[in-house]
Amino acid sequence: MRIHLKLSPNAETIPYNYQGHLVQQFHQWLGANSIHDGLSLYSLSWLWGNNQKSKKGLDFRNGATWFISAFDDQLIKQLIDSIMKSPELAFGMSVQELTMQLTPKFKEKALFRVASPVFIKRNLENNQQFYYYSDAEANELMTQTLQSKLKKANLSTDVNVRFDTTYPNPHIKGTTYKGHRKKGSVCPVIVEGSPEAVGFAWNVGIGSGTGIGFGSLV
């Protein structure tokens, strides 16, 4: 399930590394919880909308949109209740409208655009290795991460994920989160598996860091 939030224009300039503020508000709306531990069965998009850029950051003079998706429908319903009571977000923005979207009925293959970069990492001998759309290992690693999330949700892990090699303009984009620079691939992904697994991917996102704003799908 997914909720789409229409946000009011910001009253303060939004820094380019704003994602941490969205994550913080997400957890404030949920209240005391442990879902941020381990694999995230949810995903957060970045802010979308026409914006003005400056050296200090971004201004969404006509407001912005933001969506949150989760495998657990109850989590979304809990968010809705909290947002209705406390619609304030950050930077003088607040939720003006909220729309709920049920998980679409997918077939066994779907091409998804990304609403935030796909972040792929692995811990290797106390070092973190990062992978992008052009790396040969990327597809296998994306598939492994989604399979781990499916297993956590007690669903079939028969699924495959790969970047769309026909996309004409793949690129790398990043942000700074808690003082660490994180970069991911802006490139559509193809998910093949059962309709349930494809819908699961739409909700939980692709790659690592979906709980902090990476790998959200549209």
PDB file of C-alpha atoms in Angstrom:
ATOM      1  CA  MET A   1       0.000   0.000   0.000  1.00  0.00           C
ATOM      2  CA  ARG A   2       1.131   3.543  -0.685  1.00  0.00           C
ATOM      3  CA  ILE A   3       0.215   7.022   0.486  1.00  0.00           C
ATOM      4  CA  HIS A   4       0.830  10.113  -1.626  1.00  0.00           C
ATOM      5  CA  LEU A   5       1.320  13.324   0.328  1.00  0.00           C
ATOM      6  CA  LYS A   6       0.782  16.750  -1.204  1.00  0.00           C
ATOM      7  CA  LEU A   7       2.917  19.235   0.721  1.00  0.00           C
ATOM      8  CA  SER A   8       2.556  22.992   1.103  1.00  0.00           C
ATOM      9  CA  PRO A   9       5.305  25.329  -0.165  1.00  0.00           C
ATOM     10  CA  ASN A  10       8.323  25.498   2.115  1.00  0.00           C
ATOM     11  CA  ALA A  11       8.845  28.542   4.340  1.00  0.00           C
ATOM     12  CA  GLU A  12      12.582  27.842   4.756  1.00  0.00           C
ATOM     13  CA  THR A  13      15.105  26.854   2.104  1.00  0.00           C
ATOM     14  CA  ILE A  14      15.407  23.078   1.969  1.00  0.00           C
ATOM     15  CA  PRO A  15      19.025  21.807   2.094  1.00  0.00           C
ATOM     16  CA  TYR A  16      20.089  19.401  -0.632  1.00  0.00           C
ATOM     17  CA  ASN A  17      20.616  16.672   1.961  1.00  0.00           C
ATOM     18  CA  TYR A  18      17.037  16.930   3.259  1.00  0.00           C
ATOM     19  CA  GLN A  19      16.299  13.183   3.227  1.00  0.00           C
ATOM     20  CA  GLY A  20      17.205  12.703   6.887  1.00  0.00           C
ATOM     21  CA  HIS A  21      14.439  15.112   7.875  1.00  0.00           C
ATOM     22  CA  LEU A  22      11.885  13.014   5.967  1.00  0.00           C
ATOM     23  CA  VAL A  23      13.103   9.848   7.675  1.00  0.00           C
ATOM     24  CA  GLN A  24      12.920  11.516  11.081  1.00  0.00           C
ATOM     25  CA  GLN A  25       9.351  12.678  10.490  1.00  0.00           C
ATOM     26  CA  PHE A  26       8.352   9.249   9.195  1.00  0.00           C
ATOM     27  CA  HIS A  27       9.451   7.648  12.472  1.00  0.00           C
ATOM     28  CA  GLN A  28       7.872  10.412  14.527  1.00  0.00           C
ATOM     29  CA  TRP A  29       4.548   9.711  12.857  1.00  0.00           C
ATOM     30  CA  LEU A  30       4.936   6.013  13.601  1.00  0.00           C
ATOM     31  CA  GLY A  31       5.911   6.565  17.224  1.00  0.00           C
ATOM     32  CA  ALA A  32       8.008   4.039  19.138  1.00  0.00           C
ATOM     33  CA  ASN A  33       8.934   1.271  16.702  1.00  0.00           C
ATOM     34  CA  SER A  34      11.721  -1.095  15.715  1.00  0.00           C
ATOM     35  CA  ILE A  35      11.110  -1.277  11.954  1.00  0.00           C
ATOM     36  CA  HIS A  36      14.300   0.648  11.203  1.00  0.00           C
ATOM     37  CA  ASP A  37      16.305  -2.319  12.475  1.00  0.00           C
ATOM     38  CA  GLY A  38      17.471  -4.699   9.742  1.00  0.00           C
ATOM     39  CA  LEU A  39      15.804  -4.990   6.350  1.00  0.00           C
ATOM     40  CA  SER A  40      13.193  -2.340   5.612  1.00  0.00           C
ATOM     41  CA  LEU A  41       9.916  -3.653   4.225  1.00  0.00           C
ATOM     42  CA  TYR A  42       8.951  -0.120   3.234  1.00  0.00           C
ATOM     43  CA  SER A  43      10.279   2.654   1.016  1.00  0.00           C
ATOM     44  CA  LEU A  44      10.332   6.443   1.025  1.00  0.00           C
ATOM     45  CA  SER A  45      10.598   8.576  -2.101  1.00  0.00           C
ATOM     46  CA  TRP A  46      12.423  11.866  -2.435  1.00  0.00           C
ATOM     47  CA  LEU A  47      10.527  15.135  -2.821  1.00  0.00           C
ATOM     48  CA  TRP A  48       9.055  15.778  -6.255  1.00  0.00           C
ATOM     49  CA  GLY A  49       7.813  18.987  -7.887  1.00  0.00           C
ATOM     50  CA  ASN A  50       9.004  22.085  -9.671  1.00  0.00           C
ATOM     51  CA  ASN A  51      11.688  23.736  -7.601  1.00  0.00           C
ATOM     52  CA  GLN A  52      14.103  26.632  -7.634  1.00  0.00           C
ATOM     53  CA  LYS A  53      17.733  25.788  -6.898  1.00  0.00           C
ATOM     54  CA  SER A  54      20.298  27.989  -5.195  1.00  0.00           C
ATOM     55  CA  LYS A  55      23.620  27.493  -3.449  1.00  0.00           C
ATOM     56  CA  LYS A  56      21.762  27.021  -0.177  1.00  0.00           C
ATOM     57  CA  GLY A  57      19.239  24.468  -1.373  1.00  0.00           C
ATOM     58  CA  LEU A  58      15.782  24.048  -2.878  1.00  0.00           C
ATOM     59  CA  ASP A  59      12.533  25.981  -2.851  1.00  0.00           C
ATOM     60  CA  PHE A  60       9.265  24.309  -3.804  1.00  0.00           C
ATOM     61  CA  ARG A  61       7.216  27.454  -4.364  1.00  0.00           C
ATOM     62  CA  ASN A  62       4.179  25.501  -5.523  1.00  0.00           C
ATOM     63  CA  GLY A  63       4.586  22.758  -2.956  1.00  0.00           C
ATOM     64  CA  ALA A  64       5.926  19.247  -3.404  1.00  0.00           C
ATOM     65  CA  THR A  65       4.813  15.629  -3.341  1.00  0.00           C
ATOM     66  CA  TRP A  66       6.195  12.718  -1.333  1.00  0.00           C
ATOM     67  CA  PHE A  67       5.132   9.095  -1.135  1.00  0.00           C
ATOM     68  CA  ILE A  68       5.578   6.307   1.397  1.00  0.00           C
ATOM     69  CA  SER A  69       4.998   2.621   0.596  1.00  0.00           C
ATOM     70  CA  ALA A  70       4.968  -0.470   2.788  1.00  0.00           C
ATOM     71  CA  PHE A  71       4.291  -4.185   2.591  1.00  0.00           C
ATOM     72  CA  ASP A  72       2.378  -3.976   5.868  1.00  0.00           C
ATOM     73  CA  ASP A  73      -0.955  -2.214   5.266  1.00  0.00           C
ATOM     74  CA  GLN A  74      -1.339  -1.655   8.990  1.00  0.00           C
ATOM     75  CA  LEU A  75       1.805   0.485   9.012  1.00  0.00           C
ATOM     76  CA  ILE A  76       0.301   2.729   6.341  1.00  0.00           C
ATOM     77  CA  LYS A  77      -2.982   3.016   8.240  1.00  0.00           C
ATOM     78  CA  GLN A  78      -1.057   3.973  11.387  1.00  0.00           C
ATOM     79  CA  LEU A  79       0.786   6.651   9.424  1.00  0.00           C
ATOM     80  CA  ILE A  80      -2.468   8.045   8.088  1.00  0.00           C
ATOM     81  CA  ASP A  81      -3.902   8.391  11.597  1.00  0.00           C
ATOM     82  CA  SER A  82      -0.773  10.198  12.821  1.00  0.00           C
ATOM     83  CA  ILE A  83      -0.545  12.504   9.805  1.00  0.00           C
ATOM     84  CA  MET A  84      -4.159  13.559  10.212  1.00  0.00           C
ATOM     85  CA  LYS A  85      -3.409  14.550  13.810  1.00  0.00           C
ATOM     86  CA  SER A  86      -0.034  16.179  13.115  1.00  0.00           C
ATOM     87  CA  PRO A  87       0.449  17.180   9.454  1.00  0.00           C
ATOM     88  CA  GLU A  88       3.592  19.268  10.006  1.00  0.00           C
ATOM     89  CA  LEU A  89       6.724  18.044   8.238  1.00  0.00           C
ATOM     90  CA  ALA A  90       9.832  20.261   8.103  1.00  0.00           C
ATOM     91  CA  PHE A  91      11.047  23.553   6.626  1.00  0.00           C
ATOM     92  CA  GLY A  92       7.599  25.070   7.175  1.00  0.00           C
ATOM     93  CA  MET A  93       5.955  22.425   5.004  1.00  0.00           C
ATOM     94  CA  SER A  94       2.871  20.476   6.020  1.00  0.00           C
ATOM     95  CA  VAL A  95       0.639  17.834   4.498  1.00  0.00           C
ATOM     96  CA  GLN A  96      -2.246  19.469   2.627  1.00  0.00           C
ATOM     97  CA  GLU A  97      -3.692  16.369   0.992  1.00  0.00           C
ATOM     98  CA  LEU A  98      -3.288  12.635   1.543  1.00  0.00           C
ATOM     99  CA  THR A  99      -4.223   9.960  -0.984  1.00  0.00           C
ATOM    100  CA  MET A 100      -4.065   6.229  -0.341  1.00  0.00           C
ATOM    101  CA  GLN A 101      -3.181   3.848  -3.188  1.00  0.00           C
ATOM    102  CA  LEU A 102      -3.671   0.098  -3.003  1.00  0.00           C
ATOM    103  CA  THR A 103      -0.965  -2.112  -4.470  1.00  0.00           C
ATOM    104  CA  PRO A 104      -1.710  -2.440  -8.208  1.00  0.00           C
ATOM    105  CA  LYS A 105      -2.466  -5.821  -9.761  1.00  0.00           C
ATOM    106  CA  PHE A 106       0.804  -6.628 -11.514  1.00  0.00           C
ATOM    107  CA  LYS A 107       1.621  -9.377 -13.977  1.00  0.00           C
ATOM    108  CA  GLU A 108       4.791 -11.488 -13.827  1.00  0.00           C
ATOM    109  CA  LYS A 109       7.028  -8.765 -15.262  1.00  0.00           C
ATOM    110  CA  ALA A 110       7.069  -5.009 -14.760  1.00  0.00           C
ATOM    111  CA  LEU A 111       9.289  -2.110 -15.747  1.00  0.00           C
ATOM    112  CA  PHE A 112       9.583   0.485 -12.989  1.00  0.00           C
ATOM    113  CA  ARG A 113      10.970   3.990 -13.042  1.00  0.00           C
ATOM    114  CA  VAL A 114      12.822   5.038  -9.910  1.00  0.00           C
ATOM    115  CA  ALA A 115      11.598   7.868  -7.691  1.00  0.00           C
ATOM    116  CA  SER A 116      14.975   7.918  -5.944  1.00  0.00           C
ATOM    117  CA  PRO A 117      18.390   6.454  -6.829  1.00  0.00           C
ATOM    118  CA  VAL A 118      18.980   2.711  -6.366  1.00  0.00           C
ATOM    119  CA  PHE A 119      21.677   2.315  -3.716  1.00  0.00           C
ATOM    120  CA  ILE A 120      23.636  -0.957  -3.765  1.00  0.00           C
ATOM    121  CA  LYS A 121      26.283  -1.810  -1.179  1.00  0.00           C
ATOM    122  CA  ARG A 122      27.969  -4.780   0.429  1.00  0.00           C
ATOM    123  CA  ASN A 123      30.273  -5.026   3.456  1.00  0.00           C
ATOM    124  CA  LEU A 124      33.536  -6.690   2.420  1.00  0.00           C
ATOM    125  CA  GLU A 125      36.262  -7.252   5.005  1.00  0.00           C
ATOM    126  CA  ASN A 126      35.280  -4.235   7.098  1.00  0.00           C
ATOM    127  CA  ASN A 127      34.994  -2.075   3.981  1.00  0.00           C
ATOM    128  CA  GLN A 128      31.872  -1.013   2.137  1.00  0.00           C
ATOM    129  CA  GLN A 129      31.754  -1.660  -1.593  1.00  0.00           C
ATOM    130  CA  PHE A 130      29.275   0.265  -3.723  1.00  0.00           C
ATOM    131  CA  TYR A 131      27.819  -0.808  -7.070  1.00  0.00           C
ATOM    132  CA  TYR A 132      26.074   1.051  -9.886  1.00  0.00           C
ATOM    133  CA  TYR A 133      24.064   0.339 -13.034  1.00  0.00           C
ATOM    134  CA  SER A 134      27.216  -0.288 -15.093  1.00  0.00           C
ATOM    135  CA  ASP A 135      28.666  -2.919 -12.726  1.00  0.00           C
ATOM    136  CA  ALA A 136      28.297  -6.556 -13.735  1.00  0.00           C
ATOM    137  CA  GLU A 137      27.359  -7.568 -10.164  1.00  0.00           C
ATOM    138  CA  ALA A 138      24.577  -5.003  -9.758  1.00  0.00           C
ATOM    139  CA  ASN A 139      21.663  -7.094 -11.027  1.00  0.00           C
ATOM    140  CA  GLU A 140      22.548 -10.106  -8.902  1.00  0.00           C
ATOM    141  CA  LEU A 141      22.972  -7.957  -5.793  1.00  0.00           C
ATOM    142  CA  MET A 142      19.625  -6.195  -6.315  1.00  0.00           C
ATOM    143  CA  THR A 143      17.997  -9.597  -6.731  1.00  0.00           C
ATOM    144  CA  GLN A 144      19.621 -10.922  -3.554  1.00  0.00           C
ATOM    145  CA  THR A 145      18.401  -7.976  -1.494  1.00  0.00           C
ATOM    146  CA  LEU A 146      14.839  -8.308  -2.738  1.00  0.00           C
ATOM    147  CA  GLN A 147      14.942 -12.068  -2.085  1.00  0.00           C
ATOM    148  CA  SER A 148      16.063 -11.420   1.498  1.00  0.00           C
ATOM    149  CA  LYS A 149      13.123  -9.073   2.010  1.00  0.00           C
ATOM    150  CA  LEU A 150      10.704 -11.569   0.486  1.00  0.00           C
ATOM    151  CA  LYS A 151      12.046 -14.235   2.848  1.00  0.00           C
ATOM    152  CA  LYS A 152      11.579 -11.910   5.812  1.00  0.00           C
ATOM    153  CA  ALA A 153       7.954 -11.445   4.725  1.00  0.00           C
ATOM    154  CA  ASN A 154       7.529 -15.230   4.354  1.00  0.00           C
ATOM    155  CA  LEU A 155       6.935 -14.981   0.611  1.00  0.00           C
ATOM    156  CA  SER A 156       8.397 -16.916  -2.318  1.00  0.00           C
ATOM    157  CA  THR A 157      11.882 -15.712  -3.283  1.00  0.00           C
ATOM    158  CA  ASP A 158      11.526 -16.680  -6.958  1.00  0.00           C
ATOM    159  CA  VAL A 159      12.275 -13.240  -8.420  1.00  0.00           C
ATOM    160  CA  ASN A 160      14.797 -11.488 -10.637  1.00  0.00           C
ATOM    161  CA  VAL A 161      15.765  -7.818 -10.779  1.00  0.00           C
ATOM    162  CA  ARG A 162      17.854  -6.054 -13.408  1.00  0.00           C
ATOM    163  CA  PHE A 163      18.543  -2.573 -14.689  1.00  0.00           C
ATOM    164  CA  ASP A 164      16.922  -1.613 -17.991  1.00  0.00           C
ATOM    165  CA  THR A 165      19.881  -1.521 -20.393  1.00  0.00           C
ATOM    166  CA  THR A 166      17.774   0.200 -23.068  1.00  0.00           C
ATOM    167  CA  TYR A 167      17.331   3.321 -20.930  1.00  0.00           C
ATOM    168  CA  PRO A 168      19.131   6.154 -22.781  1.00  0.00           C
ATOM    169  CA  ASN A 169      20.267   8.274 -19.851  1.00  0.00           C
ATOM    170  CA  PRO A 170      21.316   6.268 -16.779  1.00  0.00           C
ATOM    171  CA  HIS A 171      23.328   8.287 -14.285  1.00  0.00           C
ATOM    172  CA  ILE A 172      24.533   8.369 -10.701  1.00  0.00           C
ATOM    173  CA  LYS A 173      23.019  10.711  -8.132  1.00  0.00           C
ATOM    174  CA  GLY A 174      23.545  10.982  -4.410  1.00  0.00           C
ATOM    175  CA  THR A 175      23.031  12.807  -1.172  1.00  0.00           C
ATOM    176  CA  THR A 176      24.651  13.094   2.240  1.00  0.00           C
ATOM    177  CA  TYR A 177      22.912  11.183   5.026  1.00  0.00           C
ATOM    178  CA  LYS A 178      24.138  11.524   8.609  1.00  0.00           C
ATOM    179  CA  GLY A 179      27.463  12.828   7.378  1.00  0.00           C
ATOM    180  CA  HIS A 180      28.067  10.019   4.880  1.00  0.00           C
ATOM    181  CA  ARG A 181      27.913  10.489   1.134  1.00  0.00           C
ATOM    182  CA  LYS A 182      25.638   7.928  -0.520  1.00  0.00           C
ATOM    183  CA  LYS A 183      25.199   7.560  -4.274  1.00  0.00           C
ATOM    184  CA  GLY A 184      22.902   5.398  -6.329  1.00  0.00           C
ATOM    185  CA  SER A 185      21.808   4.688  -9.884  1.00  0.00           C
ATOM    186  CA  VAL A 186      19.025   6.585 -11.610  1.00  0.00           C
ATOM    187  CA  CYS A 187      17.916   3.944 -14.091  1.00  0.00           C
ATOM    188  CA  PRO A 188      14.650   1.999 -14.492  1.00  0.00           C
ATOM    189  CA  VAL A 189      14.566  -1.571 -13.225  1.00  0.00           C
ATOM    190  CA  ILE A 190      12.787  -4.674 -14.497  1.00  0.00           C
ATOM    191  CA  VAL A 191      11.324  -7.053 -11.925  1.00  0.00           C
ATOM    192  CA  GLU A 192      10.254 -10.571 -12.921  1.00  0.00           C
ATOM    193  CA  GLY A 193       8.595 -13.113 -10.669  1.00  0.00           C
ATOM    194  CA  SER A 194       5.170 -13.894  -9.323  1.00  0.00           C
ATOM    195  CA  PRO A 195       2.632 -11.029  -9.423  1.00  0.00           C
ATOM    196  CA  GLU A 196       2.863 -11.003  -5.629  1.00  0.00           C
ATOM    197  CA  ALA A 197       6.655 -10.554  -5.743  1.00  0.00           C
ATOM    198  CA  VAL A 198       6.401  -7.757  -8.323  1.00  0.00           C
ATOM    199  CA  GLY A 199       3.859  -5.937  -6.163  1.00  0.00           C
ATOM    200  CA  PHE A 200       6.079  -6.492  -3.142  1.00  0.00           C
ATOM    201  CA  ALA A 201       8.961  -4.756  -4.973  1.00  0.00           C
ATOM    202  CA  TRP A 202       6.690  -1.795  -5.781  1.00  0.00           C
ATOM    203  CA  ASN A 203       6.054  -1.414  -2.061  1.00  0.00           C
ATOM    204  CA  VAL A 204       9.444  -2.086  -0.478  1.00  0.00           C
ATOM    205  CA  GLY A 205      11.710  -0.651  -3.180  1.00  0.00           C
ATOM    206  CA  ILE A 206      14.917  -1.991  -4.697  1.00  0.00           C
ATOM    207  CA  GLY A 207      18.447  -2.136  -3.305  1.00  0.00           C
ATOM    208  CA  SER A 208      19.741  -0.990   0.062  1.00  0.00           C
ATOM    209  CA  GLY A 209      18.618   2.037   2.031  1.00  0.00           C
ATOM    210  CA  THR A 210      14.957   2.034   1.006  1.00  0.00           C
ATOM    211  CA  GLY A 211      14.113   3.070   4.555  1.00  0.00           C
ATOM    212  CA  ILE A 212      16.186   6.240   4.196  1.00  0.00           C
ATOM    213  CA  GLY A 213      14.896   7.272   0.778  1.00  0.00           C
ATOM    214  CA  PHE A 214      16.685   5.151  -1.824  1.00  0.00           C
ATOM    215  CA  GLY A 215      15.287   2.764  -4.423  1.00  0.00           C
ATOM    216  CA  SER A 216      11.615   3.794  -4.404  1.00  0.00           C
ATOM    217  CA  LEU A 217       9.670   2.717  -7.495  1.00  0.00           C
ATOM    218  CA  VAL A 218       6.919   4.130  -9.682  1.00  0.00           C
TER     219      VAL A 218
END
